[in-house]
């Protein structure tokens, strides 16, 4: 069982930055692929970024490439999403996700956090 708790969301002006954190429980964190999804009002949940268990592979949706960076610290059981050059269209609830399979992470992850709101004002 893995429990995920996000933090770091908030209100920021366009062009600003935020760093989201996701703290995971469980001793097997280092064996899980981790990722971030987001859901804007009236839209479907979207996979934003993912990272393999050892950090050797990362994935970004095209709309955030070059602006967002996903990383993990297995010693701290934490995954991060550094978000720079934020745009109003980045406004959404951001969810941390985990799965033993890096492939399944991008489709239907087994574990979810409760979400954290990110609001970017213009």
Short mmCIF file of N, CA, C and O in Angstrom, two decimals:
data_model
loop_
_atom_site.label_atom_id
_atom_site.label_comp_id
_atom_site.label_asym_id
_atom_site.label_seq_id
_atom_site.Cartn_x
_atom_site.Cartn_y
_atom_site.Cartn_z
N UNK A 1 0.84 -1.19 0.00
CA UNK A 1 0.00 0.00 0.00
C UNK A 1 0.88 1.24 0.00
O UNK A 1 1.87 1.31 0.73
N UNK A 2 0.52 2.21 -0.82
CA UNK A 2 1.26 3.48 -0.91
C UNK A 2 0.28 4.61 -0.69
O UNK A 2 -0.78 4.66 -1.31
N UNK A 3 0.61 5.52 0.19
CA UNK A 3 -0.19 6.73 0.39
C UNK A 3 0.61 7.93 -0.08
O UNK A 3 1.82 8.03 0.19
N UNK A 4 -0.06 8.82 -0.79
CA UNK A 4 0.60 9.98 -1.40
C UNK A 4 -0.04 11.26 -0.88
O UNK A 4 -1.27 11.39 -0.86
N UNK A 5 0.81 12.21 -0.50
CA UNK A 5 0.32 13.49 0.01
C UNK A 5 1.05 14.62 -0.72
O UNK A 5 2.28 14.75 -0.62
N UNK A 6 0.28 15.41 -1.47
CA UNK A 6 0.85 16.53 -2.23
C UNK A 6 0.88 17.80 -1.38
O UNK A 6 0.07 17.97 -0.47
N UNK A 7 1.80 18.67 -1.75
CA UNK A 7 1.87 20.00 -1.15
C UNK A 7 2.54 20.93 -2.15
O UNK A 7 3.15 20.48 -3.13
N UNK A 8 2.42 22.24 -1.88
CA UNK A 8 3.13 23.21 -2.69
C UNK A 8 2.27 23.97 -3.68
O UNK A 8 2.77 24.87 -4.37
N UNK A 9 1.01 23.63 -3.77
CA UNK A 9 0.14 24.38 -4.67
C UNK A 9 -0.14 25.77 -4.15
O UNK A 9 0.23 26.12 -3.02
N UNK A 10 -0.78 26.58 -4.98
CA UNK A 10 -1.11 27.93 -4.55
C UNK A 10 -1.45 28.81 -5.73
O UNK A 10 -1.68 28.34 -6.84
N UNK A 11 -1.47 30.11 -5.44
CA UNK A 11 -1.79 31.13 -6.45
C UNK A 11 -0.50 31.83 -6.87
O UNK A 11 0.28 32.27 -6.00
N UNK A 12 -0.29 31.95 -8.16
CA UNK A 12 0.91 32.59 -8.67
C UNK A 12 0.55 33.36 -9.94
O UNK A 12 -0.39 33.00 -10.64
N UNK A 13 1.29 34.42 -10.20
CA UNK A 13 1.06 35.19 -11.42
C UNK A 13 1.69 34.48 -12.61
O UNK A 13 2.66 33.71 -12.46
N UNK A 14 1.15 34.76 -13.77
CA UNK A 14 1.73 34.21 -15.00
C UNK A 14 3.21 34.57 -15.08
O UNK A 14 3.61 35.69 -14.77
N UNK A 15 4.01 33.58 -15.49
CA UNK A 15 5.45 33.76 -15.56
C UNK A 15 6.17 33.33 -14.30
O UNK A 15 7.41 33.23 -14.28
N UNK A 16 5.42 33.09 -13.25
CA UNK A 16 6.00 32.69 -11.97
C UNK A 16 6.30 31.20 -11.90
O UNK A 16 6.14 30.46 -12.87
N UNK A 17 6.73 30.79 -10.71
CA UNK A 17 7.13 29.39 -10.50
C UNK A 17 6.50 28.84 -9.23
O UNK A 17 6.20 29.58 -8.29
N UNK A 18 6.33 27.54 -9.23
CA UNK A 18 5.91 26.80 -8.05
C UNK A 18 6.61 25.45 -8.07
O UNK A 18 6.93 24.93 -9.15
N UNK A 19 6.82 24.89 -6.90
CA UNK A 19 7.33 23.52 -6.81
C UNK A 19 6.36 22.68 -6.00
O UNK A 19 6.10 22.97 -4.83
N UNK A 20 5.84 21.67 -6.64
CA UNK A 20 4.98 20.71 -5.96
C UNK A 20 5.81 19.57 -5.40
O UNK A 20 6.80 19.15 -6.00
N UNK A 21 5.38 19.10 -4.24
CA UNK A 21 6.02 17.94 -3.63
C UNK A 21 4.97 16.86 -3.38
O UNK A 21 3.81 17.16 -3.14
N UNK A 22 5.42 15.64 -3.42
CA UNK A 22 4.54 14.51 -3.13
C UNK A 22 5.31 13.55 -2.24
O UNK A 22 6.30 12.93 -2.66
N UNK A 23 4.86 13.46 -0.99
CA UNK A 23 5.49 12.57 -0.03
C UNK A 23 4.75 11.23 -0.03
O UNK A 23 3.52 11.20 0.08
N UNK A 24 5.52 10.17 -0.14
CA UNK A 24 4.93 8.83 -0.21
C UNK A 24 5.26 8.03 1.03
O UNK A 24 6.36 8.12 1.57
N UNK A 25 4.30 7.27 1.46
CA UNK A 25 4.54 6.34 2.57
C UNK A 25 4.96 5.00 2.00
O UNK A 25 4.81 4.73 0.82
N UNK A 26 5.46 4.14 2.85
CA UNK A 26 5.81 2.81 2.39
C UNK A 26 7.29 2.66 2.11
O UNK A 26 7.95 3.58 1.67
N UNK A 27 7.79 1.48 2.36
CA UNK A 27 9.21 1.22 2.21
C UNK A 27 9.61 0.87 0.79
O UNK A 27 10.78 0.71 0.50
N UNK A 28 8.61 0.74 -0.11
CA UNK A 28 8.91 0.33 -1.47
C UNK A 28 8.83 1.50 -2.46
O UNK A 28 8.73 1.28 -3.66
N UNK A 29 8.88 2.72 -1.95
CA UNK A 29 8.75 3.90 -2.82
C UNK A 29 9.74 3.84 -3.98
O UNK A 29 9.38 4.16 -5.11
N UNK A 30 10.95 3.45 -3.69
CA UNK A 30 11.98 3.49 -4.73
C UNK A 30 11.72 2.52 -5.87
O UNK A 30 12.36 2.61 -6.91
N UNK A 31 10.79 1.61 -5.71
CA UNK A 31 10.48 0.67 -6.77
C UNK A 31 9.31 1.12 -7.64
O UNK A 31 8.98 0.46 -8.63
N UNK A 32 8.70 2.25 -7.32
CA UNK A 32 7.52 2.72 -8.04
C UNK A 32 7.88 3.82 -9.04
O UNK A 32 8.69 4.71 -8.75
N UNK A 33 7.23 3.75 -10.19
CA UNK A 33 7.23 4.89 -11.09
C UNK A 33 6.28 5.93 -10.51
O UNK A 33 5.24 5.58 -9.94
N UNK A 34 6.64 7.20 -10.66
CA UNK A 34 5.86 8.29 -10.08
C UNK A 34 5.49 9.30 -11.16
O UNK A 34 6.24 9.47 -12.14
N UNK A 35 4.40 9.98 -10.93
CA UNK A 35 4.01 10.96 -11.94
C UNK A 35 3.06 12.00 -11.40
O UNK A 35 2.63 11.94 -10.24
N UNK A 36 2.76 12.95 -12.26
CA UNK A 36 1.81 14.03 -11.94
C UNK A 36 0.77 14.11 -13.05
O UNK A 36 1.09 14.10 -14.24
N UNK A 37 -0.46 14.20 -12.60
CA UNK A 37 -1.60 14.47 -13.47
C UNK A 37 -2.18 15.82 -13.08
O UNK A 37 -1.90 16.33 -11.99
N UNK A 38 -3.01 16.36 -13.95
CA UNK A 38 -3.75 17.57 -13.60
C UNK A 38 -5.13 17.51 -14.22
O UNK A 38 -5.34 16.86 -15.24
N UNK A 39 -6.05 18.22 -13.58
CA UNK A 39 -7.41 18.32 -14.09
C UNK A 39 -7.91 19.74 -13.93
O UNK A 39 -8.02 20.24 -12.81
N UNK A 40 -8.17 20.36 -15.05
CA UNK A 40 -8.72 21.70 -15.06
C UNK A 40 -10.25 21.62 -15.07
O UNK A 40 -10.82 20.60 -15.48
N UNK A 41 -10.92 22.68 -14.62
CA UNK A 41 -12.39 22.67 -14.60
C UNK A 41 -12.98 22.36 -15.97
O UNK A 41 -12.59 22.97 -16.97
N UNK A 42 -13.87 21.40 -16.01
CA UNK A 42 -14.54 21.05 -17.25
C UNK A 42 -13.71 20.23 -18.21
O UNK A 42 -14.15 19.98 -19.34
N UNK A 43 -12.52 19.82 -17.79
CA UNK A 43 -11.66 19.04 -18.68
C UNK A 43 -11.33 17.69 -18.05
O UNK A 43 -11.47 17.49 -16.85
N UNK A 44 -10.88 16.77 -18.89
CA UNK A 44 -10.48 15.47 -18.39
C UNK A 44 -9.11 15.54 -17.72
O UNK A 44 -8.31 16.44 -18.01
N UNK A 45 -8.87 14.58 -16.85
CA UNK A 45 -7.57 14.51 -16.20
C UNK A 45 -6.50 14.21 -17.23
O UNK A 45 -6.68 13.37 -18.11
N UNK A 46 -5.36 14.90 -17.10
CA UNK A 46 -4.28 14.82 -18.09
C UNK A 46 -2.98 14.41 -17.41
O UNK A 46 -2.63 14.94 -16.36
N UNK A 47 -2.28 13.47 -18.05
CA UNK A 47 -0.96 13.07 -17.55
C UNK A 47 0.04 14.14 -17.93
O UNK A 47 0.20 14.43 -19.11
N UNK A 48 0.73 14.70 -16.96
CA UNK A 48 1.62 15.83 -17.19
C UNK A 48 3.08 15.41 -17.27
O UNK A 48 3.82 15.82 -18.16
N UNK A 49 3.52 14.60 -16.29
CA UNK A 49 4.93 14.22 -16.23
C UNK A 49 5.07 12.92 -15.47
O UNK A 49 4.28 12.63 -14.57
N UNK A 50 6.09 12.15 -15.84
CA UNK A 50 6.35 10.89 -15.16
C UNK A 50 7.84 10.64 -15.03
O UNK A 50 8.64 11.20 -15.78
N UNK A 51 8.19 9.82 -14.04
CA UNK A 51 9.60 9.49 -13.82
C UNK A 51 9.68 8.03 -13.39
O UNK A 51 8.87 7.55 -12.60
N UNK A 52 10.66 7.33 -13.94
CA UNK A 52 10.82 5.92 -13.63
C UNK A 52 11.36 5.74 -12.22
O UNK A 52 11.76 6.70 -11.54
N UNK A 53 11.42 4.50 -11.76
CA UNK A 53 11.77 4.22 -10.37
C UNK A 53 13.13 4.77 -9.98
O UNK A 53 13.33 5.21 -8.83
N UNK A 54 14.07 4.78 -10.92
CA UNK A 54 15.41 5.24 -10.58
C UNK A 54 15.72 6.62 -11.16
O UNK A 54 16.86 7.07 -11.10
N UNK A 55 14.71 7.24 -11.74
CA UNK A 55 14.92 8.57 -12.31
C UNK A 55 15.57 8.56 -13.67
O UNK A 55 15.84 9.62 -14.24
N UNK A 56 15.82 7.39 -14.19
CA UNK A 56 16.53 7.29 -15.46
C UNK A 56 15.71 7.66 -16.67
O UNK A 56 16.26 7.93 -17.75
N UNK A 57 14.41 7.66 -16.53
CA UNK A 57 13.52 7.99 -17.64
C UNK A 57 12.47 8.97 -17.17
O UNK A 57 11.89 8.81 -16.09
N UNK A 58 12.25 9.99 -17.97
CA UNK A 58 11.20 10.96 -17.66
C UNK A 58 10.34 11.19 -18.90
O UNK A 58 10.76 10.95 -20.04
N UNK A 59 9.13 11.66 -18.63
CA UNK A 59 8.19 11.95 -19.71
C UNK A 59 7.47 13.25 -19.38
O UNK A 59 7.15 13.52 -18.21
N UNK A 60 7.22 14.05 -20.43
CA UNK A 60 6.46 15.29 -20.25
C UNK A 60 5.44 15.41 -21.39
O UNK A 60 5.77 15.13 -22.56
N UNK A 61 4.27 15.87 -21.06
CA UNK A 61 3.32 16.20 -22.09
C UNK A 61 3.86 17.43 -22.84
O UNK A 61 4.59 18.26 -22.26
N UNK A 62 3.56 17.54 -24.10
CA UNK A 62 4.17 18.56 -24.95
C UNK A 62 3.96 19.97 -24.40
O UNK A 62 4.85 20.83 -24.50
N UNK A 63 2.81 20.23 -23.80
CA UNK A 63 2.49 21.59 -23.36
C UNK A 63 3.34 22.08 -22.20
O UNK A 63 3.36 23.28 -21.92
N UNK A 64 4.06 21.19 -21.53
CA UNK A 64 4.88 21.62 -20.39
C UNK A 64 6.37 21.39 -20.61
O UNK A 64 7.19 21.78 -19.76
N UNK A 65 6.74 20.80 -21.71
CA UNK A 65 8.16 20.54 -21.99
C UNK A 65 8.95 21.84 -21.98
O UNK A 65 8.54 22.83 -22.58
N UNK A 66 10.09 21.80 -21.31
CA UNK A 66 10.93 22.98 -21.23
C UNK A 66 10.55 23.92 -20.10
O UNK A 66 11.30 24.85 -19.78
N UNK A 67 9.38 23.70 -19.48
CA UNK A 67 8.93 24.56 -18.38
C UNK A 67 8.84 23.80 -17.06
O UNK A 67 9.11 24.37 -16.00
N UNK A 68 8.45 22.54 -17.12
CA UNK A 68 8.29 21.72 -15.92
C UNK A 68 9.42 20.70 -15.85
O UNK A 68 9.89 20.19 -16.87
N UNK A 69 9.82 20.38 -14.63
CA UNK A 69 10.82 19.34 -14.40
C UNK A 69 10.37 18.43 -13.27
O UNK A 69 10.08 18.91 -12.17
N UNK A 70 10.33 17.15 -13.55
CA UNK A 70 10.00 16.16 -12.52
C UNK A 70 11.29 15.55 -11.99
O UNK A 70 12.23 15.29 -12.76
N UNK A 71 11.34 15.33 -10.69
CA UNK A 71 12.50 14.69 -10.08
C UNK A 71 12.04 13.91 -8.87
O UNK A 71 10.91 14.06 -8.42
N UNK A 72 12.93 13.09 -8.35
CA UNK A 72 12.58 12.30 -7.17
C UNK A 72 13.80 12.15 -6.27
O UNK A 72 14.95 12.14 -6.75
N UNK A 73 13.51 11.99 -5.00
CA UNK A 73 14.54 11.72 -4.00
C UNK A 73 14.10 10.46 -3.26
O UNK A 73 13.24 10.53 -2.37
N UNK A 74 14.66 9.34 -3.63
CA UNK A 74 14.21 8.08 -3.05
C UNK A 74 14.57 7.98 -1.57
O UNK A 74 13.91 7.26 -0.82
N UNK A 75 15.59 8.68 -1.15
CA UNK A 75 15.96 8.67 0.27
C UNK A 75 14.91 9.38 1.11
O UNK A 75 14.76 9.08 2.30
N UNK A 76 14.19 10.32 0.50
CA UNK A 76 13.16 11.08 1.21
C UNK A 76 11.74 10.64 0.83
O UNK A 76 10.76 11.24 1.27
N UNK A 77 11.64 9.61 0.00
CA UNK A 77 10.31 9.14 -0.45
C UNK A 77 9.47 10.28 -1.02
O UNK A 77 8.27 10.38 -0.74
N UNK A 78 10.09 11.12 -1.83
CA UNK A 78 9.42 12.30 -2.33
C UNK A 78 9.68 12.49 -3.82
O UNK A 78 10.80 12.26 -4.29
N UNK A 79 8.65 12.91 -4.51
CA UNK A 79 8.78 13.29 -5.92
C UNK A 79 8.36 14.76 -6.03
O UNK A 79 7.50 15.24 -5.28
N UNK A 80 9.02 15.46 -6.94
CA UNK A 80 8.80 16.89 -7.09
C UNK A 80 8.37 17.23 -8.52
O UNK A 80 8.69 16.51 -9.46
N UNK A 81 7.68 18.34 -8.63
CA UNK A 81 7.39 18.91 -9.94
C UNK A 81 7.71 20.40 -9.88
O UNK A 81 6.98 21.16 -9.25
N UNK A 82 8.83 20.78 -10.48
CA UNK A 82 9.20 22.18 -10.56
C UNK A 82 8.52 22.78 -11.78
O UNK A 82 8.72 22.30 -12.90
N UNK A 83 7.74 23.82 -11.56
CA UNK A 83 6.95 24.43 -12.63
C UNK A 83 7.41 25.87 -12.79
O UNK A 83 7.26 26.69 -11.87
N UNK A 84 7.98 26.17 -13.94
CA UNK A 84 8.46 27.51 -14.25
C UNK A 84 7.66 28.09 -15.41
O UNK A 84 6.99 27.37 -16.14
N UNK A 85 7.76 29.39 -15.57
CA UNK A 85 7.08 30.09 -16.67
C UNK A 85 5.60 29.68 -16.74
O UNK A 85 5.08 29.35 -17.81
N UNK A 86 4.96 29.71 -15.60
CA UNK A 86 3.58 29.25 -15.53
C UNK A 86 2.65 30.13 -16.35
O UNK A 86 2.84 31.35 -16.46
N UNK A 87 1.64 29.48 -16.92
CA UNK A 87 0.64 30.14 -17.75
C UNK A 87 -0.74 29.94 -17.14
O UNK A 87 -0.97 28.96 -16.42
N UNK A 88 -1.67 30.83 -17.45
CA UNK A 88 -3.04 30.64 -16.92
C UNK A 88 -3.62 29.27 -17.27
O UNK A 88 -4.37 28.70 -16.47
N UNK A 89 -3.26 28.74 -18.42
CA UNK A 89 -3.78 27.43 -18.82
C UNK A 89 -3.20 26.27 -18.01
O UNK A 89 -3.63 25.14 -18.15
N UNK A 90 -2.22 26.56 -17.16
CA UNK A 90 -1.71 25.54 -16.24
C UNK A 90 -2.58 25.40 -14.99
O UNK A 90 -2.36 24.50 -14.17
N UNK A 91 -3.54 26.30 -14.85
CA UNK A 91 -4.44 26.24 -13.70
C UNK A 91 -5.21 24.92 -13.68
O UNK A 91 -5.85 24.55 -14.65
N UNK A 92 -5.10 24.22 -12.55
CA UNK A 92 -5.72 22.91 -12.42
C UNK A 92 -5.47 22.37 -11.02
O UNK A 92 -4.67 22.93 -10.27
N UNK A 93 -6.15 21.29 -10.71
CA UNK A 93 -5.79 20.50 -9.54
C UNK A 93 -4.74 19.49 -10.00
O UNK A 93 -4.96 18.77 -10.98
N UNK A 94 -3.63 19.47 -9.31
CA UNK A 94 -2.53 18.58 -9.65
C UNK A 94 -2.51 17.39 -8.70
O UNK A 94 -2.56 17.56 -7.48
N UNK A 95 -2.43 16.20 -9.30
CA UNK A 95 -2.46 14.96 -8.54
C UNK A 95 -1.16 14.20 -8.71
O UNK A 95 -0.66 14.04 -9.82
N UNK A 96 -0.66 13.70 -7.61
CA UNK A 96 0.47 12.80 -7.63
C UNK A 96 -0.04 11.38 -7.86
O UNK A 96 -1.12 11.03 -7.35
N UNK A 97 0.72 10.58 -8.58
CA UNK A 97 0.31 9.21 -8.86
C UNK A 97 1.50 8.28 -8.79
O UNK A 97 2.64 8.70 -9.04
N UNK A 98 1.22 7.02 -8.50
CA UNK A 98 2.29 6.02 -8.40
C UNK A 98 1.80 4.69 -8.95
O UNK A 98 0.61 4.34 -8.83
N UNK A 99 2.73 3.96 -9.54
CA UNK A 99 2.43 2.61 -10.00
C UNK A 99 3.73 1.83 -10.12
O UNK A 99 4.78 2.41 -10.44
N UNK A 100 3.63 0.54 -9.92
CA UNK A 100 4.81 -0.30 -10.08
C UNK A 100 5.25 -0.37 -11.53
O UNK A 100 6.41 -0.69 -11.82
N UNK A 101 4.36 -0.08 -12.45
CA UNK A 101 4.64 -0.11 -13.88
C UNK A 101 4.71 1.31 -14.45
O UNK A 101 3.76 2.08 -14.32
N UNK A 102 5.83 1.64 -15.07
CA UNK A 102 5.99 2.96 -15.70
C UNK A 102 5.00 3.11 -16.85
O UNK A 102 4.50 4.21 -17.09
N UNK A 103 4.66 2.02 -17.51
CA UNK A 103 3.70 2.08 -18.61
C UNK A 103 2.30 2.33 -18.07
O UNK A 103 1.57 3.19 -18.56
N UNK A 104 1.92 1.57 -17.06
CA UNK A 104 0.59 1.73 -16.49
C UNK A 104 0.44 3.09 -15.82
O UNK A 104 -0.66 3.64 -15.76
N UNK A 105 1.51 3.67 -15.32
CA UNK A 105 1.46 4.99 -14.68
C UNK A 105 0.83 6.01 -15.62
O UNK A 105 0.11 6.89 -15.20
N UNK A 106 1.13 5.90 -16.92
CA UNK A 106 0.67 6.88 -17.88
C UNK A 106 -0.77 6.64 -18.33
O UNK A 106 -1.33 7.46 -19.06
N UNK A 107 -1.35 5.53 -17.89
CA UNK A 107 -2.70 5.19 -18.34
C UNK A 107 -3.68 5.14 -17.16
O UNK A 107 -4.70 5.83 -17.17
N UNK A 108 -3.36 4.33 -16.18
CA UNK A 108 -4.26 4.14 -15.05
C UNK A 108 -3.45 3.76 -13.83
O UNK A 108 -3.37 2.59 -13.46
N UNK A 109 -2.82 4.74 -13.19
CA UNK A 109 -1.99 4.44 -12.02
C UNK A 109 -2.80 3.86 -10.88
O UNK A 109 -3.98 4.18 -10.71
N UNK A 110 -2.14 3.06 -10.07
CA UNK A 110 -2.83 2.36 -8.99
C UNK A 110 -3.07 3.26 -7.79
O UNK A 110 -4.07 3.11 -7.08
N UNK A 111 -2.16 4.19 -7.55
CA UNK A 111 -2.25 5.03 -6.36
C UNK A 111 -2.34 6.50 -6.75
O UNK A 111 -1.66 6.96 -7.67
N UNK A 112 -3.17 7.22 -5.97
CA UNK A 112 -3.39 8.65 -6.21
C UNK A 112 -3.28 9.43 -4.92
O UNK A 112 -3.64 8.95 -3.85
N UNK A 113 -2.81 10.66 -5.05
CA UNK A 113 -2.90 11.59 -3.95
C UNK A 113 -4.23 12.31 -3.98
O UNK A 113 -5.06 12.08 -4.87
N UNK A 114 -4.42 13.22 -3.04
CA UNK A 114 -5.71 13.91 -2.92
C UNK A 114 -5.79 15.15 -3.80
O UNK A 114 -6.87 15.70 -4.00
N UNK A 115 -4.66 15.59 -4.30
CA UNK A 115 -4.64 16.75 -5.20
C UNK A 115 -4.30 18.04 -4.50
O UNK A 115 -4.57 18.21 -3.30
N UNK A 116 -3.69 18.93 -5.24
CA UNK A 116 -3.37 20.27 -4.75
C UNK A 116 -3.68 21.28 -5.85
O UNK A 116 -3.37 21.05 -7.01
N UNK A 117 -4.30 22.38 -5.45
CA UNK A 117 -4.76 23.37 -6.44
C UNK A 117 -3.61 24.29 -6.85
O UNK A 117 -2.90 24.82 -5.99
N UNK A 118 -3.46 24.47 -8.14
CA UNK A 118 -2.54 25.46 -8.70
C UNK A 118 -3.37 26.43 -9.52
O UNK A 118 -4.09 26.03 -10.43
N UNK A 119 -3.25 27.71 -9.19
CA UNK A 119 -3.98 28.75 -9.91
C UNK A 119 -2.99 29.78 -10.42
O UNK A 119 -2.20 30.33 -9.64
N UNK A 120 -3.02 30.02 -11.72
CA UNK A 120 -2.11 30.97 -12.35
C UNK A 120 -2.96 32.13 -12.87
O UNK A 120 -3.81 31.94 -13.73
N UNK A 121 -2.69 33.31 -12.34
CA UNK A 121 -3.46 34.48 -12.75
C UNK A 121 -2.76 35.20 -13.90
O UNK A 121 -1.53 35.21 -13.98
N UNK A 122 -3.54 35.81 -14.74
CA UNK A 122 -2.98 36.52 -15.90
C UNK A 122 -2.67 37.98 -15.59
O UNK A 122 -3.02 38.49 -14.54
#
